[in-house]
């Protein structure tokens, strides 16, 4: 089912670069209505790059909320995607199957890259568009106002802490290793401008999640308790 004109008008500025034509960003990926998702899964960079043909911007925007369409358009790219991307989709499936929760998968920088190794080059050679990728994440977060943010991997954890240092209340400043923080439940909270709180979790990269998340049992248990408490 096509997305509404209003939603496309909202999403379009999150897709295109300075020329307002070429799609350079993947602001988020979800199943269905993102306003009904209360969980963000956040990586450091939008990897891999899903190329969008000219005049196909609206189809791409629709694919961000229509998983069947996304898979039809990018099946080969999904199959060849890094383990972190695939693991993120597997975590999404676990969340949906066990808690009937949808997920918004996004990145601290939404500028699309073939691999995270390209970030330094992109930042240097396409500075304005790359920096815009950082701002888009904030705009997406402020638009959908998740109740829970899950930062996956050390890079996302450190970048998020640095970017939002003045807004974060960290429960235990002495614990900084991702492997330990993953076991403890939310490690911090942040307050939106309207006073609403968001809980911040951190995990290892979802590249280790596998099909059932057997290596993430404590994290899944901690997350489940929060979801049940706030159901």
Coordinates of C-alpha atoms in Angstrom, one line a residue, residues 75-228:
X75 CA 17.2 -8.9 -2.2
X76 CA 20.7 -9.4 -3.6
X77 CA 22.1 -6.5 -1.5
X78 CA 20.5 -7.9 1.6
X79 CA 22.0 -11.3 1.0
X80 CA 25.4 -9.7 0.6
X81 CA 25.1 -7.2 3.5
X82 CA 27.5 -7.3 6.5
X83 CA 26.6 -9.6 9.4
X84 CA 25.6 -6.6 11.5
X85 CA 22.8 -5.7 9.1
X86 CA 21.6 -9.3 8.9
X87 CA 21.9 -9.7 12.7
X88 CA 19.8 -6.5 13.2
X89 CA 17.0 -8.0 11.1
X90 CA 17.3 -11.2 13.1
X91 CA 17.0 -9.3 16.3
X92 CA 14.0 -7.5 14.8
X93 CA 12.4 -10.9 14.1
X94 CA 13.0 -12.0 17.7
X95 CA 11.4 -8.9 19.1
X96 CA 8.4 -9.2 16.9
X97 CA 7.9 -13.0 17.5
X98 CA 8.4 -12.8 21.3
X99 CA 7.0 -9.4 22.2
X100 CA 4.9 -8.3 19.2
X101 CA 7.0 -5.2 19.1
X102 CA 8.1 -3.4 16.0
X103 CA 11.6 -1.9 15.6
X104 CA 13.1 1.1 14.0
X105 CA 16.5 0.3 12.7
X106 CA 18.6 3.5 12.2
X107 CA 22.1 4.9 12.5
X108 CA 23.9 7.7 14.2
X109 CA 25.0 8.8 10.8
X110 CA 22.4 8.0 8.1
X111 CA 24.7 8.7 5.1
X112 CA 24.8 5.4 3.2
X113 CA 28.1 3.6 2.9
X114 CA 29.2 0.4 1.3
X115 CA 31.2 -0.3 4.5
X116 CA 32.0 1.6 7.7
X117 CA 35.6 1.8 6.6
X118 CA 34.5 4.4 4.1
X119 CA 33.3 6.8 6.8
X120 CA 36.6 8.8 7.1
X121 CA 36.9 9.3 3.4
X122 CA 33.2 10.3 3.1
X123 CA 33.6 12.8 5.9
X124 CA 36.6 14.4 4.2
X125 CA 35.4 14.3 0.6
X126 CA 31.7 15.0 1.1
X127 CA 31.7 16.9 4.4
X128 CA 28.4 18.8 4.1
X129 CA 26.4 15.7 3.1
X130 CA 28.1 13.5 5.7
X131 CA 27.5 15.9 8.5
X132 CA 23.9 16.2 7.4
X133 CA 23.7 12.4 8.1
X134 CA 24.4 13.1 11.8
X135 CA 21.6 15.7 11.9
X136 CA 19.1 13.4 10.2
X137 CA 19.4 10.9 13.0
X138 CA 18.5 13.6 15.6
X139 CA 15.5 14.6 13.4
X140 CA 14.3 11.0 13.1
X141 CA 14.7 10.5 16.9
X142 CA 12.8 13.7 17.7
X143 CA 10.1 12.8 15.3
X144 CA 9.4 9.2 16.5
X145 CA 10.4 9.7 20.1
X146 CA 11.4 6.1 21.0
X147 CA 11.0 4.9 24.6
X148 CA 14.0 2.7 24.3
X149 CA 17.3 3.2 22.4
X150 CA 19.6 0.2 21.8
X151 CA 23.1 1.2 20.8
X152 CA 24.9 -1.7 19.1
X153 CA 28.7 -1.9 19.2
X154 CA 31.4 0.2 20.8
X155 CA 31.5 2.9 18.1
X156 CA 27.8 3.6 18.4
X157 CA 28.0 3.6 22.2
X158 CA 31.0 6.0 22.3
X159 CA 29.6 8.4 19.6
X160 CA 26.2 8.6 21.2
X161 CA 27.7 9.3 24.6
X162 CA 29.9 12.1 23.2
X163 CA 27.1 13.6 21.1
X164 CA 24.5 13.7 23.9
X165 CA 26.7 14.0 26.9
X166 CA 24.8 17.0 28.2
X167 CA 21.5 15.2 28.1
X168 CA 22.5 11.8 29.4
X169 CA 22.1 10.6 33.0
X170 CA 24.5 7.7 33.2
X171 CA 23.7 5.3 36.1
X172 CA 27.3 4.0 36.7
X173 CA 30.1 6.0 35.2
X174 CA 32.7 3.4 36.2
X175 CA 31.3 0.7 33.9
X176 CA 32.3 1.5 30.3
X177 CA 32.9 -1.9 28.6
X178 CA 30.1 -2.8 26.2
X179 CA 30.2 -6.5 27.2
X180 CA 29.5 -5.6 30.9
X181 CA 26.9 -2.9 30.1
X182 CA 25.0 -5.4 27.9
X183 CA 24.4 -7.5 31.0
X184 CA 23.1 -4.7 33.2
X185 CA 20.0 -3.4 31.5
X186 CA 19.7 0.3 30.6
X187 CA 22.9 2.1 31.4
X188 CA 21.5 5.6 31.1
X189 CA 18.4 7.7 30.4
X190 CA 17.8 10.8 28.4
X191 CA 15.0 13.4 28.5
X192 CA 13.3 14.8 25.5
X193 CA 12.3 18.5 25.3
X194 CA 8.8 17.6 26.3
X195 CA 10.0 15.9 29.5
X196 CA 9.5 12.3 28.2
X197 CA 12.3 9.9 29.2
X198 CA 14.0 7.4 27.0
X199 CA 16.0 4.4 28.3
X200 CA 19.4 3.7 26.7
X201 CA 20.8 0.2 26.3
X202 CA 24.0 -0.9 24.7
X203 CA 25.0 -4.3 23.2
X204 CA 27.7 -5.8 21.2
X205 CA 27.3 -5.6 17.5
X206 CA 24.2 -7.5 16.3
X207 CA 26.5 -9.4 14.0
X208 CA 26.8 -11.9 16.9
X209 CA 23.0 -12.2 17.4
X210 CA 22.4 -15.3 15.1
X211 CA 19.0 -16.7 14.5
X212 CA 17.8 -16.8 18.2
X213 CA 20.2 -14.5 20.1
X214 CA 21.5 -17.3 22.3
X215 CA 24.6 -15.2 23.1
X216 CA 22.4 -12.3 24.2
X217 CA 20.3 -14.1 26.8
X218 CA 20.9 -11.6 29.7
X219 CA 20.3 -8.6 27.4
X220 CA 17.0 -10.2 26.1
X221 CA 15.9 -10.9 29.6
X222 CA 16.6 -7.3 30.8
X223 CA 14.9 -5.9 27.8
X224 CA 11.9 -8.2 28.2
X225 CA 11.4 -7.0 31.8
X226 CA 11.3 -3.4 30.7
X227 CA 8.9 -4.1 27.9
X228 CA 6.5 -6.0 30.1

